[in-house]
mmCIF file of C-alpha atoms in Angstrom:
data_model
loop_
_atom_site.group_PDB
_atom_site.id
_atom_site.type_symbol
_atom_site.label_atom_id
_atom_site.label_comp_id
_atom_site.label_asym_id
_atom_site.label_seq_id
_atom_site.Cartn_x
_atom_site.Cartn_y
_atom_site.Cartn_z
ATOM 1 C CA MET A 1 -7.951 -8.919 -1.019
ATOM 2 C CA LYS A 2 -8.049 -7.975 2.638
ATOM 3 C CA HIS A 3 -5.219 -9.255 4.740
ATOM 4 C CA VAL A 4 -5.272 -9.703 8.491
ATOM 5 C CA ALA A 5 -3.073 -7.955 11.028
ATOM 6 C CA THR A 6 0.010 -9.885 12.083
ATOM 7 C CA LEU A 7 2.500 -9.268 14.813
ATOM 8 C CA VAL A 8 5.359 -9.925 12.434
ATOM 9 C CA ARG A 9 4.324 -6.852 10.488
ATOM 10 C CA LEU A 10 4.355 -4.575 13.507
ATOM 11 C CA VAL A 11 6.407 -5.712 16.461
ATOM 12 C CA SER A 12 9.850 -5.150 15.003
ATOM 13 C CA ALA A 13 8.808 -1.682 13.909
ATOM 14 C CA LEU A 14 7.673 -0.484 17.315
ATOM 15 C CA ALA A 15 11.083 -0.033 18.837
ATOM 16 C CA VAL A 16 12.818 1.091 15.696
ATOM 17 C CA VAL A 17 10.561 3.565 13.932
ATOM 18 C CA ALA A 18 10.610 6.331 16.501
ATOM 19 C CA ALA A 19 14.383 6.229 16.781
ATOM 20 C CA THR A 20 15.057 5.936 13.073
ATOM 21 C CA LEU A 21 12.489 8.195 11.417
ATOM 22 C CA GLY A 22 13.191 11.882 11.653
ATOM 23 C CA PRO A 23 10.861 14.538 10.267
ATOM 24 C CA MET A 24 8.947 13.018 7.398
ATOM 25 C CA ALA A 25 10.482 13.629 4.007
ATOM 26 C CA ALA A 26 8.110 15.242 1.541
ATOM 27 C CA ARG A 27 9.050 12.857 -1.243
ATOM 28 C CA ALA A 28 11.173 9.807 -1.871
ATOM 29 C CA ASP A 29 12.250 10.578 -5.444
ATOM 30 C CA ALA A 30 11.871 13.224 -8.108
ATOM 31 C CA SER A 31 11.474 11.194 -11.306
ATOM 32 C CA ASP A 32 8.367 9.705 -12.914
ATOM 33 C CA ILE A 33 10.212 7.488 -15.377
ATOM 34 C CA ALA A 34 11.060 3.811 -15.185
ATOM 35 C CA ARG A 35 14.609 3.313 -13.977
ATOM 36 C CA ALA A 36 16.967 0.632 -12.826
ATOM 37 C CA CYS A 37 18.312 0.033 -9.335
ATOM 38 C CA ARG A 38 21.710 -1.360 -10.324
ATOM 39 C CA HIS A 39 23.458 -0.745 -7.012
ATOM 40 C CA PRO A 40 20.880 -1.349 -4.267
ATOM 41 C CA LEU A 41 21.519 0.071 -0.835
ATOM 42 C CA PHE A 42 19.327 -2.567 0.813
ATOM 43 C CA VAL A 43 18.840 -6.224 -0.129
ATOM 44 C CA THR A 44 16.890 -8.762 1.904
ATOM 45 C CA ASP A 45 15.036 -12.052 1.703
ATOM 46 C CA ASP A 46 14.071 -11.844 5.395
ATOM 47 C CA PRO A 47 10.277 -12.276 5.547
ATOM 48 C CA ASN A 48 10.059 -9.178 7.754
ATOM 49 C CA GLY A 49 13.097 -7.285 6.410
ATOM 50 C CA MET A 50 12.744 -3.504 6.670
ATOM 51 C CA TRP A 51 14.826 -0.510 5.627
ATOM 52 C CA PHE A 52 14.214 2.906 7.191
ATOM 53 C CA THR A 53 15.194 5.665 4.766
ATOM 54 C CA HIS A 54 14.425 9.398 4.656
ATOM 55 C CA GLY A 55 11.103 9.169 6.479
ATOM 56 C CA TYR A 56 9.900 6.046 4.678
ATOM 57 C CA VAL A 57 10.078 2.317 5.369
ATOM 58 C CA VAL A 58 10.702 -0.280 2.645
ATOM 59 C CA HIS A 59 9.314 -3.621 3.839
ATOM 60 C CA ASN A 60 9.657 -7.126 2.359
ATOM 61 C CA ASN A 61 6.522 -8.087 4.339
ATOM 62 C CA MET A 62 5.962 -11.792 3.665
ATOM 63 C CA TRP A 63 3.193 -11.583 6.239
ATOM 64 C CA ASN A 64 1.246 -14.699 5.194
ATOM 65 C CA ALA A 65 3.916 -16.893 3.578
ATOM 66 C CA ALA A 66 4.038 -19.496 6.360
ATOM 67 C CA GLY A 67 2.515 -22.766 5.189
ATOM 68 C CA TYR A 68 3.090 -21.946 1.524
ATOM 69 C CA ASP A 69 6.067 -22.444 -0.794
ATOM 70 C CA VAL A 70 7.068 -18.790 -1.231
ATOM 71 C CA SER A 71 10.353 -16.978 -1.758
ATOM 72 C CA GLN A 72 10.895 -13.263 -2.160
ATOM 73 C CA ARG A 73 13.949 -11.012 -2.390
ATOM 74 C CA LEU A 74 13.752 -7.237 -2.177
ATOM 75 C CA ARG A 75 16.326 -4.836 -3.649
ATOM 76 C CA ALA A 76 16.017 -1.129 -2.923
ATOM 77 C CA CYS A 77 17.812 2.043 -3.928
ATOM 78 C CA SER A 78 15.190 4.238 -2.241
ATOM 79 C CA ALA A 79 11.565 4.140 -1.152
ATOM 80 C CA GLY A 80 10.667 5.198 -4.685
ATOM 81 C CA ASN A 81 13.029 2.866 -6.538
ATOM 82 C CA TRP A 82 12.895 -0.774 -5.502
ATOM 83 C CA SER A 83 11.815 -4.204 -6.702
ATOM 84 C CA VAL A 84 11.000 -7.681 -5.490
ATOM 85 C CA THR A 85 11.549 -10.977 -7.245
ATOM 86 C CA ALA A 86 8.959 -13.404 -5.918
ATOM 87 C CA THR A 87 8.031 -17.026 -6.497
ATOM 88 C CA ALA A 88 4.621 -18.256 -5.347
ATOM 89 C CA ASP A 89 1.715 -20.325 -6.594
ATOM 90 C CA ASN A 90 -1.941 -20.909 -5.845
ATOM 91 C CA SER A 91 -1.741 -24.699 -5.787
ATOM 92 C CA SER A 92 -3.845 -24.756 -2.610
ATOM 93 C CA GLY A 93 -6.633 -23.010 -4.513
ATOM 94 C CA ASP A 94 -7.465 -20.754 -1.570
ATOM 95 C CA GLY A 95 -6.481 -17.523 -3.338
ATOM 96 C CA ALA A 96 -4.667 -16.232 -0.265
ATOM 97 C CA VAL A 97 -2.400 -13.198 -0.458
ATOM 98 C CA LYS A 98 1.019 -14.420 0.673
ATOM 99 C CA THR A 99 3.072 -11.224 0.660
ATOM 100 C CA TYR A 100 2.704 -7.470 0.428
ATOM 101 C CA PRO A 101 6.128 -5.960 -0.318
ATOM 102 C CA ASN A 102 5.699 -2.215 0.082
ATOM 103 C CA ALA A 103 7.108 1.162 0.954
ATOM 104 C CA HIS A 104 5.209 3.189 3.499
ATOM 105 C CA ARG A 105 5.089 6.437 5.410
ATOM 106 C CA ASP A 106 3.978 6.350 9.020
ATOM 107 C CA TYR A 107 1.764 8.976 10.610
ATOM 108 C CA HIS A 108 1.196 6.783 13.667
ATOM 109 C CA ASN A 109 3.473 7.684 16.593
ATOM 110 C CA TRP A 110 4.783 4.314 17.756
ATOM 111 C CA ASN A 111 5.796 5.707 21.176
ATOM 112 C CA THR A 112 2.527 7.381 22.138
ATOM 113 C CA GLY A 113 0.002 5.780 19.778
ATOM 114 C CA HIS A 114 -1.118 9.236 18.637
ATOM 115 C CA GLU A 115 -2.379 9.741 15.090
ATOM 116 C CA PRO A 116 -3.531 12.973 13.414
ATOM 117 C CA ARG A 117 -7.192 13.280 12.530
ATOM 118 C CA LEU A 118 -8.041 13.331 8.846
ATOM 119 C CA SER A 119 -9.852 16.611 9.449
ATOM 120 C CA SER A 120 -6.534 18.234 10.464
ATOM 121 C CA PHE A 121 -5.139 17.921 6.912
ATOM 122 C CA ALA A 122 -5.621 20.518 4.200
ATOM 123 C CA SER A 123 -4.267 18.041 1.631
ATOM 124 C CA ILE A 124 -2.863 14.517 1.390
ATOM 125 C CA GLY A 125 -1.711 12.934 -1.854
ATOM 126 C CA SER A 126 0.740 10.496 -3.368
ATOM 127 C CA ARG A 127 2.597 9.958 -6.615
ATOM 128 C CA PHE A 128 3.492 6.481 -7.874
ATOM 129 C CA ALA A 129 4.829 4.514 -10.833
ATOM 130 C CA SER A 130 5.074 0.734 -11.060
ATOM 131 C CA ARG A 131 5.526 -2.238 -13.402
ATOM 132 C CA SER A 132 4.397 -5.849 -13.065
ATOM 133 C CA PRO A 133 4.888 -9.166 -14.932
ATOM 134 C CA ARG A 134 1.235 -9.872 -15.968
ATOM 135 C CA VAL A 135 1.720 -13.452 -14.762
ATOM 136 C CA GLY A 136 -0.053 -15.124 -11.856
ATOM 137 C CA ILE A 137 -2.507 -13.453 -9.460
ATOM 138 C CA TYR A 138 -1.797 -10.132 -7.769
ATOM 139 C CA ASP A 139 -2.796 -6.518 -7.332
ATOM 140 C CA GLY A 140 -0.757 -3.343 -7.055
ATOM 141 C CA ALA A 141 -2.286 -1.085 -4.461
ATOM 142 C CA TYR A 142 -2.139 1.562 -1.810
ATOM 143 C CA ASP A 143 -2.942 0.102 1.589
ATOM 144 C CA ILE A 144 -3.948 2.871 3.978
ATOM 145 C CA TRP A 145 -4.543 2.245 7.655
ATOM 146 C CA LEU A 146 -6.840 4.508 9.656
ATOM 147 C CA ASN A 147 -7.627 4.457 13.375
ATOM 148 C CA GLY A 148 -4.521 2.443 14.186
ATOM 149 C CA VAL A 149 -2.285 0.297 12.016
ATOM 150 C CA ALA A 150 -3.523 -3.234 11.279
ATOM 151 C CA ASP A 151 -5.055 -3.712 14.714
ATOM 152 C CA SER A 152 -8.505 -4.801 15.874
ATOM 153 C CA GLY A 153 -9.958 -1.292 15.644
ATOM 154 C CA SER A 154 -8.433 -0.254 12.333
ATOM 155 C CA THR A 155 -10.079 0.603 9.028
ATOM 156 C CA GLU A 156 -8.226 -0.492 5.897
ATOM 157 C CA ILE A 157 -8.624 1.558 2.721
ATOM 158 C CA MET A 158 -7.090 0.219 -0.474
ATOM 159 C CA ILE A 159 -6.630 2.038 -3.765
ATOM 160 C CA TRP A 160 -5.818 -0.451 -6.499
ATOM 161 C CA THR A 161 -3.687 0.725 -9.402
ATOM 162 C CA ASP A 162 -2.844 -2.638 -11.006
ATOM 163 C CA ASN A 163 -4.667 -5.952 -11.118
ATOM 164 C CA HIS A 164 -4.079 -9.341 -12.671
ATOM 165 C CA ARG A 165 -6.858 -11.870 -11.957
ATOM 166 C CA GLN A 166 -7.463 -10.581 -8.432
ATOM 167 C CA VAL A 167 -10.743 -9.602 -6.711
ATOM 168 C CA PRO A 168 -11.174 -7.355 -3.646
ATOM 169 C CA ALA A 169 -12.934 -8.439 -0.470
ATOM 170 C CA GLY A 170 -16.590 -7.567 -0.008
ATOM 171 C CA HIS A 171 -18.809 -6.395 -2.840
ATOM 172 C CA VAL A 172 -19.330 -3.338 -5.046
ATOM 173 C CA VAL A 173 -21.244 -0.592 -3.221
ATOM 174 C CA LYS A 174 -20.653 2.342 -5.615
ATOM 175 C CA ARG A 175 -19.916 2.630 -9.333
ATOM 176 C CA GLY A 176 -18.860 5.458 -11.629
ATOM 177 C CA LEU A 177 -16.867 7.427 -9.054
ATOM 178 C CA THR A 178 -14.429 9.952 -10.538
ATOM 179 C CA PHE A 179 -11.086 10.592 -8.847
ATOM 180 C CA SER A 180 -7.716 11.498 -10.367
ATOM 181 C CA HIS A 181 -9.380 11.817 -13.794
ATOM 182 C CA ARG A 182 -10.342 8.118 -13.741
ATOM 183 C CA THR A 183 -13.519 6.140 -13.065
ATOM 184 C CA TRP A 184 -13.578 3.821 -10.046
ATOM 185 C CA LYS A 185 -15.748 1.265 -8.288
ATOM 186 C CA LEU A 186 -15.885 1.179 -4.509
ATOM 187 C CA TRP A 187 -15.829 -2.241 -2.845
ATOM 188 C CA ALA A 188 -16.667 -2.726 0.827
ATOM 189 C CA THR A 189 -17.200 -5.392 3.433
ATOM 190 C CA ASP A 190 -20.467 -5.236 5.352
ATOM 191 C CA ASP A 191 -18.831 -3.608 8.379
ATOM 192 C CA HIS A 192 -16.963 -1.037 6.210
ATOM 193 C CA ARG A 193 -13.718 -1.974 7.936
ATOM 194 C CA TYR A 194 -12.305 -2.758 4.500
ATOM 195 C CA LEU A 195 -12.877 -0.362 1.576
ATOM 196 C CA ALA A 196 -11.240 -0.610 -1.850
ATOM 197 C CA PHE A 197 -11.262 1.800 -4.786
ATOM 198 C CA VAL A 198 -10.714 -0.171 -8.003
ATOM 199 C CA PRO A 199 -10.181 1.588 -11.374
ATOM 200 C CA GLY A 200 -11.725 0.531 -14.654
ATOM 201 C CA LYS A 201 -8.257 0.246 -16.223
ATOM 202 C CA ARG A 202 -4.764 -0.362 -14.937
ATOM 203 C CA LEU A 203 -2.801 2.716 -13.857
ATOM 204 C CA GLY A 204 0.942 2.511 -14.459
ATOM 205 C CA HIS A 205 1.748 5.858 -12.877
ATOM 206 C CA GLY A 206 0.081 9.007 -11.652
ATOM 207 C CA TRP A 207 -1.077 11.185 -8.801
ATOM 208 C CA ILE A 208 -3.562 9.872 -6.249
ATOM 209 C CA GLY A 209 -5.505 12.418 -4.221
ATOM 210 C CA LEU A 210 -6.057 10.807 -0.834
ATOM 211 C CA LYS A 211 -7.798 13.639 0.990
ATOM 212 C CA GLN A 212 -10.596 13.744 -1.601
ATOM 213 C CA ARG A 213 -11.278 10.040 -1.158
ATOM 214 C CA PHE A 214 -11.315 10.285 2.617
ATOM 215 C CA SER A 215 -13.762 13.185 2.391
ATOM 216 C CA TYR A 216 -16.014 11.194 0.054
ATOM 217 C CA LEU A 217 -16.062 8.185 2.381
ATOM 218 C CA ILE A 218 -16.897 10.354 5.395
ATOM 219 C CA SER A 219 -19.656 12.300 3.632
ATOM 220 C CA HIS A 220 -21.291 9.082 2.376
ATOM 221 C CA GLY A 221 -21.237 7.268 5.711
ATOM 222 C CA PHE A 222 -18.491 4.745 4.994
ATOM 223 C CA LEU A 223 -15.984 6.284 7.401
ATOM 224 C CA ALA A 224 -16.277 7.908 10.832
ATOM 225 C CA PRO A 225 -15.765 11.712 10.748
ATOM 226 C CA ARG A 226 -13.220 11.604 13.597
ATOM 227 C CA SER A 227 -11.010 9.001 11.906
ATOM 228 C CA THR A 228 -7.229 9.273 12.233
ATOM 229 C CA LEU A 229 -4.404 8.536 9.785
ATOM 230 C CA GLY A 230 -1.965 5.783 10.709
ATOM 231 C CA GLN A 231 -0.007 4.663 7.647
ATOM 232 C CA VAL A 232 0.120 5.040 3.845
ATOM 233 C CA CYS A 233 1.651 2.072 1.984
ATOM 234 C CA PHE A 234 2.167 1.268 -1.694
ATOM 235 C CA GLY A 235 3.206 -2.104 -3.093
ATOM 236 C CA TYR A 236 1.985 -5.417 -4.507
ATOM 237 C CA GLU A 237 -0.269 -8.023 -2.899
ATOM 238 C CA ILE A 238 1.022 -11.286 -4.335
ATOM 239 C CA VAL A 239 -1.120 -14.420 -4.456
ATOM 240 C CA SER A 240 0.749 -16.282 -7.195
ATOM 241 C CA THR A 241 3.478 -15.807 -9.771
ATOM 242 C CA GLY A 242 2.503 -19.018 -11.552
ATOM 243 C CA GLY A 243 5.232 -20.885 -9.694
ATOM 244 C CA SER A 244 8.093 -19.080 -11.464
ATOM 245 C CA ALA A 245 10.265 -16.164 -10.370
ATOM 246 C CA GLN A 246 8.662 -12.860 -11.378
ATOM 247 C CA ARG A 247 9.730 -9.270 -10.802
ATOM 248 C CA PHE A 248 7.607 -6.400 -9.519
ATOM 249 C CA LYS A 249 9.117 -2.920 -9.820
ATOM 250 C CA ILE A 250 8.295 0.339 -8.068
ATOM 251 C CA ASP A 251 9.691 3.307 -10.007
ATOM 252 C CA ARG A 252 8.228 6.009 -7.837
ATOM 253 C CA PHE A 253 6.478 6.434 -4.510
ATOM 254 C CA SER A 254 6.079 9.585 -2.456
ATOM 255 C CA VAL A 255 3.497 10.976 -0.060
ATOM 256 C CA THR A 256 2.890 14.675 0.501
ATOM 257 C CA SER A 257 0.637 16.232 3.097
ATOM 258 C CA GLN A 258 -0.173 19.667 4.465
ATOM 259 C CA ARG A 259 -1.802 20.348 7.790
ATOM 260 C CA LYS A 260 -4.381 23.090 8.287
#
Protein backbone atom coordinates (compact mmCIF):
# COMPACT_ATOMS: atom_id res chain seq x y z
CA MET A 1 0.00 0.00 0.00
CA LYS A 2 1.40 3.38 -0.97
CA HIS A 3 2.47 5.58 1.87
CA VAL A 4 2.82 9.34 1.75
CA ALA A 5 5.98 11.35 2.27
CA THR A 6 6.49 12.66 5.78
CA LEU A 7 8.98 15.09 7.18
CA VAL A 8 9.68 12.79 10.09
CA ARG A 9 11.10 10.28 7.64
CA LEU A 10 13.49 12.75 6.06
CA VAL A 11 14.39 15.79 8.10
CA SER A 12 16.58 14.10 10.69
CA ALA A 13 18.47 12.34 7.92
CA LEU A 14 19.40 15.46 5.99
CA ALA A 15 22.06 16.71 8.34
CA VAL A 16 23.35 13.33 9.37
CA VAL A 17 23.62 11.18 6.27
CA ALA A 18 26.31 13.10 4.46
CA ALA A 19 28.51 13.24 7.53
CA THR A 20 27.96 9.65 8.59
CA LEU A 21 27.89 7.67 5.35
CA GLY A 22 31.24 7.09 3.74
CA PRO A 23 31.68 5.27 0.44
CA MET A 24 28.80 2.87 0.05
CA ALA A 25 29.52 -0.63 1.24
CA ALA A 26 28.91 -3.28 -1.39
CA ARG A 27 27.05 -5.54 1.02
CA ALA A 28 25.79 -5.59 4.57
CA ASP A 29 26.33 -9.29 5.31
CA ALA A 30 27.66 -12.44 3.71
CA SER A 31 25.21 -15.11 4.87
CA ASP A 32 21.90 -16.24 3.38
CA ILE A 33 20.77 -18.25 6.39
CA ALA A 34 18.42 -17.32 9.20
CA ARG A 35 20.36 -16.19 12.24
CA ALA A 36 19.87 -14.60 15.60
CA CYS A 37 20.88 -11.12 16.72
CA ARG A 38 21.60 -11.93 20.36
CA HIS A 39 23.76 -8.90 21.11
CA PRO A 40 22.30 -5.98 19.13
CA LEU A 41 24.46 -2.96 18.50
CA PHE A 42 21.42 -0.70 18.12
CA VAL A 43 18.08 -0.83 19.95
CA THR A 44 15.34 1.78 19.68
CA ASP A 45 11.63 2.35 20.12
CA ASP A 46 11.94 5.96 18.88
CA PRO A 47 9.40 6.36 16.06
CA ASN A 48 12.13 7.86 13.87
CA GLY A 49 15.14 6.02 15.34
CA MET A 50 17.95 5.49 12.82
CA TRP A 51 21.32 3.75 12.85
CA PHE A 52 23.94 4.58 10.22
CA THR A 53 26.21 1.59 9.62
CA HIS A 54 28.66 0.73 6.83
CA GLY A 55 26.87 2.70 4.12
CA TYR A 56 23.37 1.65 5.14
CA VAL A 57 20.68 3.10 7.39
CA VAL A 58 18.48 0.97 9.66
CA HIS A 59 15.28 2.90 10.39
CA ASN A 60 12.45 2.18 12.84
CA ASN A 61 10.23 4.45 10.70
CA MET A 62 6.86 4.60 12.47
CA TRP A 63 5.90 7.18 9.88
CA ASN A 64 2.10 6.90 10.22
CA ALA A 65 1.64 5.68 13.81
CA ALA A 66 0.22 8.94 15.17
CA GLY A 67 -3.47 8.55 15.96
CA TYR A 68 -3.20 4.77 16.28
CA ASP A 69 -2.29 2.49 19.18
CA VAL A 70 1.08 1.25 17.90
CA SER A 71 4.33 0.21 19.54
CA GLN A 72 7.48 -0.99 17.84
CA ARG A 73 11.00 -1.82 19.01
CA LEU A 74 13.89 -2.40 16.63
CA ARG A 75 17.00 -4.45 17.44
CA ALA A 76 19.87 -4.51 14.96
CA CYS A 77 23.21 -6.24 14.64
CA SER A 78 23.72 -4.95 11.09
CA ALA A 79 21.72 -3.71 8.13
CA GLY A 80 21.33 -7.35 7.11
CA ASN A 81 20.53 -8.76 10.55
CA TRP A 82 17.80 -6.98 12.47
CA SER A 83 14.24 -7.38 13.71
CA VAL A 84 11.27 -5.42 14.97
CA THR A 85 8.67 -6.46 17.50
CA ALA A 86 5.50 -4.55 16.71
CA THR A 87 2.00 -4.31 18.13
CA ALA A 88 -0.75 -2.78 15.99
CA ASP A 89 -4.33 -3.44 14.97
CA ASN A 90 -6.80 -2.43 12.29
CA SER A 91 -9.64 -1.58 14.66
CA SER A 92 -10.30 1.62 12.71
CA GLY A 93 -10.95 -0.49 9.61
CA ASP A 94 -9.10 1.94 7.35
CA GLY A 95 -6.33 -0.51 6.42
CA ALA A 96 -3.65 2.14 6.85
CA VAL A 97 0.03 1.22 6.92
CA LYS A 98 1.31 2.44 10.29
CA THR A 99 5.02 1.66 10.08
CA TYR A 100 7.70 0.66 7.61
CA PRO A 101 10.76 -0.53 9.56
CA ASN A 102 13.52 -0.92 6.99
CA ALA A 103 17.16 -0.84 6.08
CA HIS A 104 18.13 1.30 3.13
CA ARG A 105 20.98 2.48 0.96
CA ASP A 106 20.96 6.07 -0.22
CA TYR A 107 22.02 7.16 -3.68
CA HIS A 108 20.56 10.64 -3.14
CA ASN A 109 23.18 13.21 -2.10
CA TRP A 110 21.54 15.00 0.82
CA ASN A 111 23.90 18.00 0.51
CA THR A 112 23.47 18.73 -3.19
CA GLY A 113 20.27 16.87 -4.08
CA HIS A 114 22.09 15.07 -6.89
CA GLU A 115 21.05 11.55 -7.88
CA PRO A 116 22.58 9.28 -10.54
CA ARG A 117 20.49 8.50 -13.59
CA LEU A 118 19.31 4.93 -13.97
CA SER A 119 20.93 4.90 -17.40
CA SER A 120 24.36 5.41 -15.77
CA PHE A 121 24.24 1.95 -14.13
CA ALA A 122 25.46 -1.23 -15.79
CA SER A 123 23.82 -3.27 -13.02
CA ILE A 124 21.84 -2.82 -9.80
CA GLY A 125 20.64 -5.70 -7.65
CA SER A 126 19.88 -6.76 -4.11
CA ARG A 127 19.92 -9.90 -2.00
CA PHE A 128 17.48 -10.43 0.86
CA ALA A 129 16.15 -12.96 3.36
CA SER A 130 13.29 -12.39 5.79
CA ARG A 131 10.77 -14.07 8.10
CA SER A 132 7.34 -12.93 9.27
CA PRO A 133 4.66 -14.07 11.78
CA ARG A 134 1.75 -14.78 9.34
CA VAL A 135 -0.53 -12.87 11.71
CA GLY A 136 -2.32 -9.60 10.99
CA ILE A 137 -1.99 -7.51 7.81
CA TYR A 138 1.36 -6.59 6.29
CA ASP A 139 3.69 -6.89 3.33
CA GLY A 140 7.43 -7.38 3.10
CA ALA A 141 8.81 -5.26 0.31
CA TYR A 142 11.49 -3.23 -1.36
CA ASP A 143 10.53 0.43 -1.47
CA ILE A 144 12.57 2.22 -4.12
CA TRP A 145 12.45 5.97 -4.57
CA LEU A 146 13.26 7.54 -7.92
CA ASN A 147 13.48 11.21 -8.87
CA GLY A 148 13.89 12.30 -5.26
CA VAL A 149 13.11 10.54 -2.01
CA ALA A 150 9.47 10.62 -0.88
CA ASP A 151 8.86 14.14 -2.15
CA SER A 152 6.20 15.65 -4.40
CA GLY A 153 8.04 14.74 -7.60
CA SER A 154 9.11 11.23 -6.67
CA THR A 155 8.17 7.89 -8.20
CA GLU A 156 7.79 4.98 -5.78
CA ILE A 157 8.54 1.46 -7.00
CA MET A 158 7.78 -1.44 -4.69
CA ILE A 159 8.83 -5.05 -5.08
CA TRP A 160 6.82 -7.23 -2.72
CA THR A 161 8.44 -10.40 -1.42
CA ASP A 162 5.99 -11.29 1.37
CA ASN A 163 2.29 -10.63 1.84
CA HIS A 164 -0.32 -11.45 4.44
CA ARG A 165 -3.80 -10.10 3.61
CA GLN A 166 -2.46 -6.91 2.04
CA VAL A 167 -3.29 -5.30 -1.33
CA PRO A 168 -1.19 -2.76 -3.27
CA ALA A 169 -2.46 0.64 -4.35
CA GLY A 170 -3.84 1.06 -7.85
CA HIS A 171 -4.78 -1.86 -10.07
CA VAL A 172 -3.12 -4.63 -12.07
CA VAL A 173 -1.74 -3.35 -15.38
CA LYS A 174 0.44 -6.33 -16.40
CA ARG A 175 0.37 -10.06 -15.63
CA GLY A 176 2.76 -12.94 -16.22
CA LEU A 177 5.99 -10.93 -16.00
CA THR A 178 9.11 -13.01 -15.37
CA PHE A 179 11.92 -11.64 -13.20
CA SER A 180 14.32 -13.46 -10.88
CA HIS A 181 12.92 -16.80 -12.09
CA ARG A 182 9.46 -15.93 -10.71
CA THR A 183 6.17 -14.71 -12.18
CA TRP A 184 4.91 -11.27 -11.15
CA LYS A 185 1.97 -8.92 -11.57
CA LEU A 186 2.56 -5.21 -11.98
CA TRP A 187 0.23 -2.86 -10.09
CA ALA A 188 0.07 0.86 -10.82
CA THR A 189 -1.82 3.99 -9.93
CA ASP A 190 -3.25 5.97 -12.83
CA ASP A 191 -0.42 8.51 -12.74
CA HIS A 192 2.27 5.77 -12.53
CA ARG A 193 3.79 7.52 -9.53
CA TYR A 194 3.34 4.27 -7.62
CA LEU A 195 4.31 0.93 -9.21
CA ALA A 196 4.41 -2.43 -7.43
CA PHE A 197 5.71 -5.81 -8.59
CA VAL A 198 3.86 -8.55 -6.70
CA PRO A 199 4.90 -12.24 -6.99
CA GLY A 200 2.52 -15.15 -7.31
CA LYS A 201 4.04 -16.77 -4.20
CA ARG A 202 5.87 -15.53 -1.15
CA LEU A 203 9.65 -15.21 -1.46
CA GLY A 204 11.58 -15.91 1.73
CA HIS A 205 14.99 -15.11 0.28
CA GLY A 206 16.71 -14.51 -3.01
CA TRP A 207 18.29 -12.14 -5.48
CA ILE A 208 16.29 -9.26 -6.95
CA GLY A 209 17.54 -7.74 -10.19
CA LEU A 210 16.61 -4.07 -10.01
CA LYS A 211 18.16 -2.81 -13.23
CA GLN A 212 16.09 -5.25 -15.32
CA ARG A 213 12.87 -4.00 -13.74
CA PHE A 214 13.78 -0.37 -14.26
CA SER A 215 14.56 -1.10 -17.91
CA TYR A 216 11.22 -2.87 -18.35
CA LEU A 217 9.29 0.04 -16.84
CA ILE A 218 11.08 2.56 -19.06
CA SER A 219 10.64 0.55 -22.26
CA HIS A 220 6.90 0.07 -21.58
CA GLY A 221 6.17 3.71 -20.79
CA PHE A 222 5.67 3.43 -17.03
CA LEU A 223 8.82 5.35 -16.13
CA ALA A 224 10.59 8.36 -17.63
CA PRO A 225 13.86 7.46 -19.43
CA ARG A 226 15.83 10.15 -17.58
CA SER A 227 14.76 8.96 -14.12
CA THR A 228 17.27 9.06 -11.26
CA LEU A 229 17.88 6.71 -8.32
CA GLY A 230 17.34 8.09 -4.83
CA GLN A 231 17.02 5.26 -2.32
CA VAL A 232 16.65 1.46 -2.09
CA CYS A 233 14.86 0.20 1.05
CA PHE A 234 13.82 -3.24 2.27
CA GLY A 235 11.51 -3.93 5.21
CA TYR A 236 7.92 -4.56 6.29
CA GLU A 237 4.86 -2.35 5.85
CA ILE A 238 2.79 -3.11 8.92
CA VAL A 239 -0.96 -2.48 9.04
CA SER A 240 -1.85 -4.84 11.88
CA THR A 241 -0.37 -7.57 14.04
CA GLY A 242 -3.81 -8.59 15.30
CA GLY A 243 -3.30 -6.49 18.42
CA SER A 244 -0.54 -8.73 19.83
CA ALA A 245 3.24 -8.36 19.78
CA GLN A 246 4.69 -9.98 16.65
CA ARG A 247 8.24 -10.22 15.36
CA PHE A 248 9.49 -9.49 11.86
CA LYS A 249 13.05 -10.58 11.07
CA ILE A 250 15.46 -9.52 8.34
CA ASP A 251 18.23 -12.10 7.91
CA ARG A 252 19.91 -10.49 4.96
CA PHE A 253 19.86 -7.26 2.99
CA SER A 254 22.49 -5.91 0.64
CA VAL A 255 22.53 -3.75 -2.47
CA THR A 256 25.18 -3.96 -5.17
CA SER A 257 25.58 -1.66 -8.14
CA GLN A 258 28.06 -1.02 -10.92
CA ARG A 259 28.28 2.15 -12.94
CA LYS A 260 29.01 2.17 -16.67
